Short mmCIF file of C-alpha atoms in Angstrom, two decimals:
data_model
loop_
_atom_site.label_atom_id
_atom_site.label_comp_id
_atom_site.label_asym_id
_atom_site.label_seq_id
_atom_site.Cartn_x
_atom_site.Cartn_y
_atom_site.Cartn_z
CA ALA P 18 71.82 47.27 138.48
CA GLN P 19 75.28 48.08 137.29
CA LYS P 20 76.41 45.86 134.45
CA ILE P 21 80.09 46.28 135.33
CA THR P 22 81.47 47.12 138.76
CA GLN P 23 85.02 48.17 139.49
CA THR P 24 85.43 48.78 143.19
CA GLN P 25 88.98 50.13 143.19
CA PRO P 26 89.07 53.79 142.15
CA GLY P 27 92.84 53.90 142.61
CA MET P 28 95.63 51.37 142.99
CA PHE P 29 99.36 51.63 143.59
CA VAL P 30 101.92 48.99 142.74
CA GLN P 31 105.68 48.83 143.00
CA GLU P 32 107.54 48.51 139.74
CA LYS P 33 108.17 44.87 138.77
CA GLU P 34 105.45 43.63 141.12
CA ALA P 35 102.16 42.08 140.02
CA VAL P 36 98.82 43.79 140.54
CA THR P 37 95.21 42.63 140.29
CA LEU P 38 92.44 44.95 139.19
CA ASP P 39 88.97 43.80 140.17
CA CYS P 40 85.91 43.60 137.97
CA THR P 41 82.53 42.02 138.54
CA TYR P 42 79.72 41.89 136.03
CA ASP P 43 76.01 41.30 135.91
CA THR P 44 74.15 39.71 133.04
CA SER P 45 71.50 37.10 132.43
CA ASP P 46 72.66 36.48 128.89
CA PRO P 47 74.60 33.21 128.67
CA SER P 48 76.69 34.62 125.84
CA TYR P 49 78.85 37.62 126.57
CA GLY P 50 82.36 38.96 126.20
CA LEU P 51 84.52 40.65 128.78
CA PHE P 52 87.18 43.19 127.87
CA TRP P 53 89.88 45.20 129.55
CA TYR P 54 91.04 48.51 128.14
CA LYS P 55 93.87 50.79 129.16
CA GLN P 56 93.40 54.53 128.85
CA PRO P 57 96.55 56.63 129.29
CA SER P 58 96.36 60.37 129.81
CA SER P 59 96.23 60.86 126.03
CA GLY P 60 92.70 59.44 126.13
CA GLU P 61 92.85 56.64 123.58
CA MET P 62 91.32 53.34 124.55
CA ILE P 63 93.88 50.57 124.18
CA PHE P 64 92.53 47.03 124.00
CA LEU P 65 94.34 44.67 126.38
CA ILE P 66 92.55 41.37 126.67
CA TYR P 67 89.30 39.57 125.89
CA GLN P 68 87.47 36.67 127.55
CA GLY P 69 84.43 35.00 126.05
CA SER P 70 81.78 33.54 128.31
CA TYR P 71 82.25 30.09 126.79
CA ASP P 72 86.02 30.13 126.89
CA GLN P 73 87.28 27.29 129.02
CA GLN P 74 90.63 28.80 129.82
CA ASN P 75 91.60 32.15 131.23
CA ALA P 76 92.80 34.58 128.60
CA THR P 77 96.42 35.69 128.58
CA GLU P 78 98.19 38.33 126.51
CA GLY P 79 101.82 38.84 127.39
CA ARG P 80 101.96 40.39 130.87
CA TYR P 81 98.18 40.56 131.07
CA SER P 82 96.00 37.72 132.23
CA LEU P 83 92.32 37.59 133.04
CA ASN P 84 91.21 35.66 136.10
CA PHE P 85 87.77 34.57 134.92
CA GLN P 86 85.53 33.13 137.62
CA LYS P 87 82.19 32.58 135.95
CA ALA P 88 80.26 31.45 139.00
CA ARG P 89 81.33 34.56 140.88
CA LYS P 90 80.83 36.72 137.78
CA SER P 91 84.25 38.21 138.14
CA ALA P 92 86.87 39.00 135.52
CA ASN P 93 89.90 40.41 137.29
CA LEU P 94 92.87 41.69 135.32
CA VAL P 95 96.31 40.63 136.49
CA ILE P 96 99.30 42.62 135.33
CA SER P 97 102.59 40.90 136.03
CA ALA P 98 105.96 42.62 136.33
CA SER P 99 104.49 46.13 136.39
CA GLN P 100 106.24 48.82 134.41
CA LEU P 101 106.14 52.59 134.80
CA GLY P 102 104.31 52.80 131.48
CA ASP P 103 101.46 50.79 132.95
CA SER P 104 100.32 53.84 134.92
CA ALA P 105 96.92 54.66 133.42
CA MET P 106 93.18 54.22 133.85
CA TYR P 107 91.93 50.70 133.32
CA PHE P 108 88.39 49.93 132.29
CA CYS P 109 86.58 46.63 132.40
CA ALA P 110 83.80 46.28 129.83
CA MET P 111 81.18 43.76 128.80
CA ARG P 112 79.35 43.09 125.59
CA GLU P 113 76.22 40.96 125.83
CA GLY P 114 74.95 38.53 123.26
CA ARG P 115 76.60 36.80 120.33
CA ASN P 116 76.62 39.86 118.11
CA THR P 117 80.07 41.39 118.43
CA GLY P 118 78.62 44.64 117.15
CA ASN P 119 76.58 45.16 120.30
CA GLN P 120 77.35 48.07 122.59
CA PHE P 121 79.90 47.96 125.39
CA TYR P 122 79.06 48.53 129.02
CA PHE P 123 81.98 50.07 130.89
CA GLY P 124 82.91 50.08 134.54
CA THR P 125 83.94 53.25 136.35
CA GLY P 126 87.60 52.46 135.94
CA THR P 127 90.63 51.98 138.17
CA SER P 128 93.51 54.43 138.16
CA LEU P 129 96.76 52.49 138.43
CA THR P 130 99.97 54.16 139.50
CA VAL P 131 103.24 52.28 139.23
CA ILE P 132 105.82 53.45 141.76
CA PRO P 133 109.50 53.28 140.83
CA GLY X 4 94.49 46.12 113.30
CA ALA X 5 91.71 48.31 112.01
CA VAL X 6 92.08 52.05 112.47
CA VAL X 7 89.47 54.59 113.52
CA SER X 8 90.28 58.28 113.45
CA GLN X 9 88.57 61.26 115.00
CA HIS X 10 88.84 64.87 113.98
CA PRO X 11 89.53 67.19 115.59
CA SER X 12 91.46 65.74 118.50
CA ARG X 13 90.89 68.91 120.50
CA VAL X 14 88.49 71.78 120.02
CA ILE X 15 87.82 74.91 122.01
CA CYS X 16 84.75 76.93 121.16
CA LYS X 17 82.63 79.75 122.49
CA SER X 18 79.36 79.12 124.21
CA GLY X 19 76.48 79.10 121.74
CA THR X 20 78.43 77.83 118.77
CA SER X 21 78.09 74.40 117.15
CA VAL X 22 80.92 71.92 116.87
CA LYS X 23 81.19 68.97 114.50
CA ILE X 24 83.27 65.92 115.38
CA GLU X 25 84.11 63.35 112.72
CA CYS X 26 84.65 59.65 113.22
CA ARG X 27 86.20 57.76 110.31
CA SER X 28 86.99 54.12 109.77
CA LEU X 29 90.19 54.26 107.73
CA ASP X 30 90.61 50.74 106.43
CA PHE X 31 87.22 49.12 106.78
CA GLN X 32 83.55 49.84 106.27
CA ALA X 33 81.55 50.47 109.41
CA THR X 34 77.84 49.77 109.30
CA THR X 35 77.51 50.80 112.93
CA MET X 36 79.32 53.43 114.94
CA PHE X 37 78.87 54.24 118.61
CA TRP X 38 79.36 57.61 120.28
CA TYR X 39 80.49 57.77 123.91
CA ARG X 40 81.00 60.64 126.28
CA GLN X 41 83.50 60.61 129.10
CA PHE X 42 83.78 63.13 131.93
CA PRO X 43 87.14 63.55 133.68
CA LYS X 44 88.09 60.47 135.66
CA LYS X 45 84.75 58.88 134.85
CA SER X 46 83.60 55.99 132.73
CA LEU X 47 82.51 56.01 129.11
CA MET X 48 78.79 56.55 128.73
CA LEU X 49 77.09 55.50 125.51
CA MET X 50 75.27 58.41 123.92
CA ALA X 51 73.95 56.92 120.72
CA THR X 52 74.26 54.17 118.15
CA SER X 53 74.67 55.32 114.59
CA ASN X 54 73.72 53.07 111.69
CA GLU X 55 74.65 53.94 108.13
CA GLY X 56 71.74 55.34 106.20
CA SER X 57 69.29 55.49 109.08
CA LYS X 58 68.52 57.59 112.11
CA ALA X 59 70.66 57.21 115.17
CA THR X 60 69.35 55.51 118.28
CA TYR X 61 69.89 57.67 121.34
CA GLU X 62 70.30 56.48 124.90
CA GLN X 63 67.87 57.66 127.53
CA GLY X 64 68.62 61.17 128.70
CA VAL X 65 70.61 62.18 125.61
CA GLU X 66 69.04 65.10 123.76
CA LYS X 67 68.85 64.19 120.08
CA ASP X 68 68.36 67.81 119.07
CA LYS X 69 71.45 68.77 121.01
CA PHE X 70 73.69 66.01 119.75
CA LEU X 71 73.05 65.52 116.05
CA ILE X 72 74.46 62.35 114.55
CA ASN X 73 74.82 61.70 110.86
CA HIS X 74 76.16 58.44 109.44
CA ALA X 75 76.06 59.28 105.78
CA SER X 76 78.59 56.75 104.54
CA LEU X 77 80.12 53.46 105.57
CA THR X 78 83.30 55.19 106.67
CA LEU X 79 82.09 58.39 108.31
CA SER X 80 79.85 59.35 111.19
CA THR X 81 79.62 62.87 112.55
CA LEU X 82 78.50 64.17 115.92
CA THR X 83 77.44 67.82 116.00
CA VAL X 84 77.08 69.47 119.38
CA THR X 85 74.63 72.27 118.70
CA SER X 86 74.62 75.51 120.66
CA ALA X 87 77.36 74.20 122.89
CA HIS X 88 77.54 75.27 126.52
CA PRO X 89 80.25 74.77 129.15
CA GLU X 90 78.46 71.71 130.54
CA ASP X 91 78.97 70.03 127.15
CA SER X 92 82.72 70.12 127.71
CA SER X 93 83.81 66.51 127.73
CA PHE X 94 85.82 63.82 125.99
CA TYR X 95 83.91 62.27 123.11
CA ILE X 96 84.94 58.84 121.82
CA CYS X 97 83.56 56.90 118.89
CA SER X 98 83.84 53.23 118.10
CA ALA X 99 83.21 51.60 114.76
CA ARG X 100 81.96 48.13 113.99
CA ALA X 101 83.68 46.37 111.13
CA HIS X 102 81.80 44.15 108.69
CA TYR X 103 83.33 41.16 110.41
CA ASN X 104 81.74 42.47 113.58
CA GLU X 105 84.67 43.51 115.76
CA GLN X 106 84.68 47.03 117.18
CA PHE X 107 87.49 49.55 117.27
CA PHE X 108 87.76 52.79 119.22
CA GLY X 109 88.81 56.16 117.96
CA PRO X 110 91.39 58.24 119.84
CA GLY X 111 88.76 60.66 121.18
CA THR X 112 88.00 64.37 120.87
CA ARG X 113 88.37 66.73 123.78
CA LEU X 114 85.78 69.51 123.63
CA THR X 115 86.11 72.62 125.77
CA VAL X 116 83.32 75.17 125.67
CA LEU X 117 84.20 78.56 127.07
#
């Protein structure tokens, strides 16, 4: 089974609007971390936000927030007030276990295009 | 934050030649480095886990004789694509694990084999 599933290959959003990128995950480990990365056309992976499995509150980082629904095993990324520079690929990733050195499992990504 | 570099950022080579890609942790020591491969508009796929001073652990389906990994020091891991062919053309990304356990990604290397 896929560890990380992103069902939206492409998304469009109007500038200044909010957009939600979906991510569901599959693990039997009670301890895990969920990540979102942005990958512009240059290729570098830019860390956006992190949610730990034991975190009580949803993570927020500036315009990024993570809608963590543990029972549904979903970790959707919400980008508020979209900007043209937000156009990029977005990857959801999971790391299982308590060891933060463990490998990442990545989803297939969502291509976001912000329309002026 | 911690910085990981990759060299070269882009490389074009002829079929049959070998190409070495370096992954360096610039301001921390990395006991573990990971090598990923990414095809256009696809996800990152883990190729191997590289531990300093020991043999790399390869994921299923990755040819260890084709993709040679050397992690000779705490700040450098190298991936050598031997006898490269056009199907090896891809984007290769490394990540490095700091001693305090967080991981950081390199900027990637785009390999084109003609």
